[in-house]
mmCIF file of C-alpha atoms in Angstrom:
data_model
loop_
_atom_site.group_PDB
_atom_site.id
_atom_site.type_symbol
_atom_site.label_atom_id
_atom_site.label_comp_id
_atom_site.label_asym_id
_atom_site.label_seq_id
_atom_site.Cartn_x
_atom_site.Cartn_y
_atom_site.Cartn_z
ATOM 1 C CA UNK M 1 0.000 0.000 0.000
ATOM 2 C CA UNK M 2 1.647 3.027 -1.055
ATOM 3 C CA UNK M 3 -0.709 5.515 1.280
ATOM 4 C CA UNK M 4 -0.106 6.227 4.531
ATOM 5 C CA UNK M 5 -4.033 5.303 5.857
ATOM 6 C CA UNK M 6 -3.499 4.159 9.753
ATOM 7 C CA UNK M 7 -4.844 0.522 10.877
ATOM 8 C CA UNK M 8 -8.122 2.344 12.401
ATOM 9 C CA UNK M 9 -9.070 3.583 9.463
ATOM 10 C CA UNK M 10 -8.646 1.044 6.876
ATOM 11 C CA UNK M 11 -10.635 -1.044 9.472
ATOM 12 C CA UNK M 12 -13.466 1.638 9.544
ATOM 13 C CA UNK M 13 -13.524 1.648 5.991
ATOM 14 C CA UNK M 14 -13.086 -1.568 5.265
ATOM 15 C CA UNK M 15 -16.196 -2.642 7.775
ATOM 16 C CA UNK M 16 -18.357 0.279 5.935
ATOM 17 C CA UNK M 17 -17.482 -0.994 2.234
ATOM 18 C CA UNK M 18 -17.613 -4.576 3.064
ATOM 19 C CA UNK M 19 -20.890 -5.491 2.376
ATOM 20 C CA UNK M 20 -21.811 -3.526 -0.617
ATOM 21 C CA UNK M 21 -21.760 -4.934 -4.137
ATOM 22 C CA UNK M 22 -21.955 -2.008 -6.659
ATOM 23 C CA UNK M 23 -19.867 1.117 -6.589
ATOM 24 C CA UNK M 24 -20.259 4.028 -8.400
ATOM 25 C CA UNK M 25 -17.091 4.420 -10.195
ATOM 26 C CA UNK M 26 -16.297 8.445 -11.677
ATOM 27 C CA UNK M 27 -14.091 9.222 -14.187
ATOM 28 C CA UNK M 28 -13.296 12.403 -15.888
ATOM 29 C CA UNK M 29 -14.193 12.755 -19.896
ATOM 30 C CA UNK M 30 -13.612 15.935 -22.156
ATOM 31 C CA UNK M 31 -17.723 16.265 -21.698
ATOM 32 C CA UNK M 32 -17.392 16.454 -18.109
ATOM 33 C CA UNK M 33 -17.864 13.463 -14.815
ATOM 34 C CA UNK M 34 -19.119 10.393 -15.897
ATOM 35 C CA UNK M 35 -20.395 7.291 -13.267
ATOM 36 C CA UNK M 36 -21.425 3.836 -13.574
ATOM 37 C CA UNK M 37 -21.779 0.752 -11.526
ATOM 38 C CA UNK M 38 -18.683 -1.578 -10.878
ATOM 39 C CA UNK M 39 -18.731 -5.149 -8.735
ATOM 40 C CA UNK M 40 -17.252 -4.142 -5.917
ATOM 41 C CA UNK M 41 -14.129 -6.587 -5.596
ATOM 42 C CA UNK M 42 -14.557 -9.658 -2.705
ATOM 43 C CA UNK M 43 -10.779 -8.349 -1.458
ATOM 44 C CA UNK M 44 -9.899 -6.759 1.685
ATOM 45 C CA UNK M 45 -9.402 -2.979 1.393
ATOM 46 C CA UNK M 46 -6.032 -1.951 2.221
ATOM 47 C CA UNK M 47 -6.017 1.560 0.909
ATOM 48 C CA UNK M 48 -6.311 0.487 -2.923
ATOM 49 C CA UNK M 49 -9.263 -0.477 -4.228
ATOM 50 C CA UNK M 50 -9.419 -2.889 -7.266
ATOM 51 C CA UNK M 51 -12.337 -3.337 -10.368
ATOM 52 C CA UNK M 52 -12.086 -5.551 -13.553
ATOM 53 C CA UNK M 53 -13.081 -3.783 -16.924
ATOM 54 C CA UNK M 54 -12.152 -4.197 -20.814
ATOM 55 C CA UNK M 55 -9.642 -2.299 -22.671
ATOM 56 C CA UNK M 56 -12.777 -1.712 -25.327
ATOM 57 C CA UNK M 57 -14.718 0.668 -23.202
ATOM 58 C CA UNK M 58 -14.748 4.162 -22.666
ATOM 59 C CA UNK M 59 -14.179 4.148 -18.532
ATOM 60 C CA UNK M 60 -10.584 2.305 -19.663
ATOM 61 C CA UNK M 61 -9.609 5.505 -22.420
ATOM 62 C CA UNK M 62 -11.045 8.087 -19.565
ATOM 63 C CA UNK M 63 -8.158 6.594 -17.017
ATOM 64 C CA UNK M 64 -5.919 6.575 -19.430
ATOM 65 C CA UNK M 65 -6.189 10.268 -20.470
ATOM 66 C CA UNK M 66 -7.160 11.474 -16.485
ATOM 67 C CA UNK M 67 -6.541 9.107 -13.739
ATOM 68 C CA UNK M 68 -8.430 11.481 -11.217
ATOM 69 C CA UNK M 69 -11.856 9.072 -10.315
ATOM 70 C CA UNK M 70 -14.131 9.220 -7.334
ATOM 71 C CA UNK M 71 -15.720 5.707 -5.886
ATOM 72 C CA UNK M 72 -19.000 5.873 -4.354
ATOM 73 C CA UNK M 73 -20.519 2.816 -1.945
ATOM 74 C CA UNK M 74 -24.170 3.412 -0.897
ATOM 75 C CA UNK M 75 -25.691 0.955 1.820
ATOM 76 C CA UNK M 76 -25.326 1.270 5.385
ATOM 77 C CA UNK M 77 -23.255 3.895 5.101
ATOM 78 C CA UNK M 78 -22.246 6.047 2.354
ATOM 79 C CA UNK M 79 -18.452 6.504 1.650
ATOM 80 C CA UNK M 80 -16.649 8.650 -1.374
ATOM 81 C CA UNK M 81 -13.722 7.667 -2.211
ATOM 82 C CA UNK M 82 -10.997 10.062 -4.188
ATOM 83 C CA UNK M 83 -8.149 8.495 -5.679
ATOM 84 C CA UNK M 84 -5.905 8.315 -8.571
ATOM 85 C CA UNK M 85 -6.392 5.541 -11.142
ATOM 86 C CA UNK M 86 -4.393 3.203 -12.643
ATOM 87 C CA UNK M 87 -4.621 0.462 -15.736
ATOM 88 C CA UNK M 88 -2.782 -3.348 -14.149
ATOM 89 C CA UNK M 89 -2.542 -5.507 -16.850
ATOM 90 C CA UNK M 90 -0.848 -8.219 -14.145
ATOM 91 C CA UNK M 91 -1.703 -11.986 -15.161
ATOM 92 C CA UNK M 92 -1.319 -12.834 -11.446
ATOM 93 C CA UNK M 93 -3.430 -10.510 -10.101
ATOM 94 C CA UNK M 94 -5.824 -10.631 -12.271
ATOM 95 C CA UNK M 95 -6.267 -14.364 -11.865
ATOM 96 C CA UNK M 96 -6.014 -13.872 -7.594
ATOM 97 C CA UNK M 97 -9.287 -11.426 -7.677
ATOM 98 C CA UNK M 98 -11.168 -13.290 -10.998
ATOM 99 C CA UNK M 99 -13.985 -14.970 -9.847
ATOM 100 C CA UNK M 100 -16.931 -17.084 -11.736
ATOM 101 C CA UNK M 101 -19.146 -14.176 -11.744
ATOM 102 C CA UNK M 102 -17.313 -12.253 -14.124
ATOM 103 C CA UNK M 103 -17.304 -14.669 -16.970
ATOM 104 C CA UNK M 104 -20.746 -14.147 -16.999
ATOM 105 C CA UNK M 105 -20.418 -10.098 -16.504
ATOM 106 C CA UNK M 106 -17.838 -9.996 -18.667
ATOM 107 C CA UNK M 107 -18.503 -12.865 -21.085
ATOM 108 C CA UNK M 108 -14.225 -13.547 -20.676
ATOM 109 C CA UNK M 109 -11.461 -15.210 -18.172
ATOM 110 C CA UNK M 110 -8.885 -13.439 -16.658
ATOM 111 C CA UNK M 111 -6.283 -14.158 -19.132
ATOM 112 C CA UNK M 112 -8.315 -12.698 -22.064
ATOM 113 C CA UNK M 113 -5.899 -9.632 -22.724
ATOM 114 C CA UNK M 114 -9.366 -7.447 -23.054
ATOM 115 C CA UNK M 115 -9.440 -7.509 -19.423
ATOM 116 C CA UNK M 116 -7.552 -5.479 -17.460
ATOM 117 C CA UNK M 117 -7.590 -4.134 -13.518
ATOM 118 C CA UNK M 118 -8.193 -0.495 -12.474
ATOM 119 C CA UNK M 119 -6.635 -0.334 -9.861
ATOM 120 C CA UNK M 120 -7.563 3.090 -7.354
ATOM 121 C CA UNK M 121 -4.919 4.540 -4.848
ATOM 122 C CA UNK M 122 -7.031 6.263 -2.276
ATOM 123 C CA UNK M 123 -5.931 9.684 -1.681
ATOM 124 C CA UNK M 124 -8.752 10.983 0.424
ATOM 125 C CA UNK M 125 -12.195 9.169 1.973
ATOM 126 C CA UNK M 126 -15.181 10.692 3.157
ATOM 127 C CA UNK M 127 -18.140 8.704 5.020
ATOM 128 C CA UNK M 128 -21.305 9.058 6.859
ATOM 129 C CA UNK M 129 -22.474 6.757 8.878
ATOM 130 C CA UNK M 130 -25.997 5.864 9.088
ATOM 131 C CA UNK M 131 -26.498 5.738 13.125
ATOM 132 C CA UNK M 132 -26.645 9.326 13.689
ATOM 133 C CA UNK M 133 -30.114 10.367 12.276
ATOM 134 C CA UNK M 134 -30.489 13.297 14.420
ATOM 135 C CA UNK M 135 -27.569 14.929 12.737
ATOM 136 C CA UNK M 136 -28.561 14.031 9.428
ATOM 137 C CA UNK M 137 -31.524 16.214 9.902
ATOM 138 C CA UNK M 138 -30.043 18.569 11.450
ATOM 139 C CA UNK M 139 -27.317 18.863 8.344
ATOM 140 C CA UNK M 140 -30.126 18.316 5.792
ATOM 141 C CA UNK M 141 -32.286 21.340 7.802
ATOM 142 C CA UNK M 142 -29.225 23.541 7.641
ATOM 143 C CA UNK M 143 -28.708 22.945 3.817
ATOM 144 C CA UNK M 144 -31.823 23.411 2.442
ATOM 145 C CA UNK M 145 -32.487 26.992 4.687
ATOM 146 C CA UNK M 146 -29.080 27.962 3.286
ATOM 147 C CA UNK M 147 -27.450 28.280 7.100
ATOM 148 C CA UNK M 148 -23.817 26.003 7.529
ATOM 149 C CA UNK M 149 -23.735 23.090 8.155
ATOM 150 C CA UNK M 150 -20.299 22.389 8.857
ATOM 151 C CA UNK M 151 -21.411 22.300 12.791
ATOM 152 C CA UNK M 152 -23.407 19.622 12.697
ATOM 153 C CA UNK M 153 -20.521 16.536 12.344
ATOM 154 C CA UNK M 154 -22.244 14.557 9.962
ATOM 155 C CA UNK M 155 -19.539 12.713 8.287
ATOM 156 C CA UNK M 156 -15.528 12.340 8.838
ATOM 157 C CA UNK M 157 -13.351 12.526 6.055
ATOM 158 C CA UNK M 158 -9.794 10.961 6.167
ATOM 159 C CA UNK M 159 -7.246 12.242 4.028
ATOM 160 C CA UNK M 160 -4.759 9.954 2.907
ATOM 161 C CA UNK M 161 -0.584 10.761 3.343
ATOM 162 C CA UNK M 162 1.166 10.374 0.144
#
């Protein structure tokens, strides 16, 4: 892991991200942001996050040109993550995090050389947890009658050491 994330938090984070199967992956394109859904990988997050795609779609030319992305998980909790993006076209690794659901997604095997990893260094992660529904009304009050609502601790964001 080439961040500097502490043990707490890649714990928090991984427990919040854990259970949820689509991400919303965001990638930059001359026309502005772009999202769609990914299968969230079955790996442990250590600070990098990792998604299979094909070198014939237009997510895979957006990295290549702007490797600034944006991962959102929605479930229990909602986390953003902002990272930097990366094309891995390792055999290994690819075959370590393949699993029988994506021949079907992806109508391929690993070692098709269509398929490739993006692989996302987290640089910064923002969450809100879902237990705290008196602040979330309190922050969602404050928002829409235009007052701060920086006060009201809604979410913690962790920004990652490079």
């Amino acid at each position: 892991m080439s961040n500097m994330m502490n043990q707490k938090e890649i714990e928090t984070l991984r427990e919040l991200i854990k259970d949820i199967d689509t991400a919303m992956l965001t990638t930059v394109t001359e026309e502005g942001l772009v999202s769609r859904p990914m299968k969230t990988q079955e790996v442990e997050f250590d600070g990098d996050l990792w998604f299979f795609t094909k070198k014939e779609t237009n997510k895979y030319d957006e990295i290549l040109h702007d490797q600034d992305v944006n991962v959102a998980y929605a479930g229990k909790s909602y986390v953003s993550v902002r990272g930097k993006a990366e094309i891995v076209e390792d055999l290994d690794k690819k075959k370590e995090l393949w699993s029988k659901a994506y021949e079907e997604i992806m109508q391929a095997s690993y070692d098709d050389p269509n398929v490739v990893l993006i692989k996302i260094k987290a640089e910064a992660v923002e969450y809100w947890e879902t237990g705290n529904f008196t602040k979330k009304i309190a922050f969602l009050f404050k928002r829409m009658t235009g007052q701060s609502s920086k006060s009201t601790d809604v979410n913690e964001t962790v920004e990652m050491n490079k």
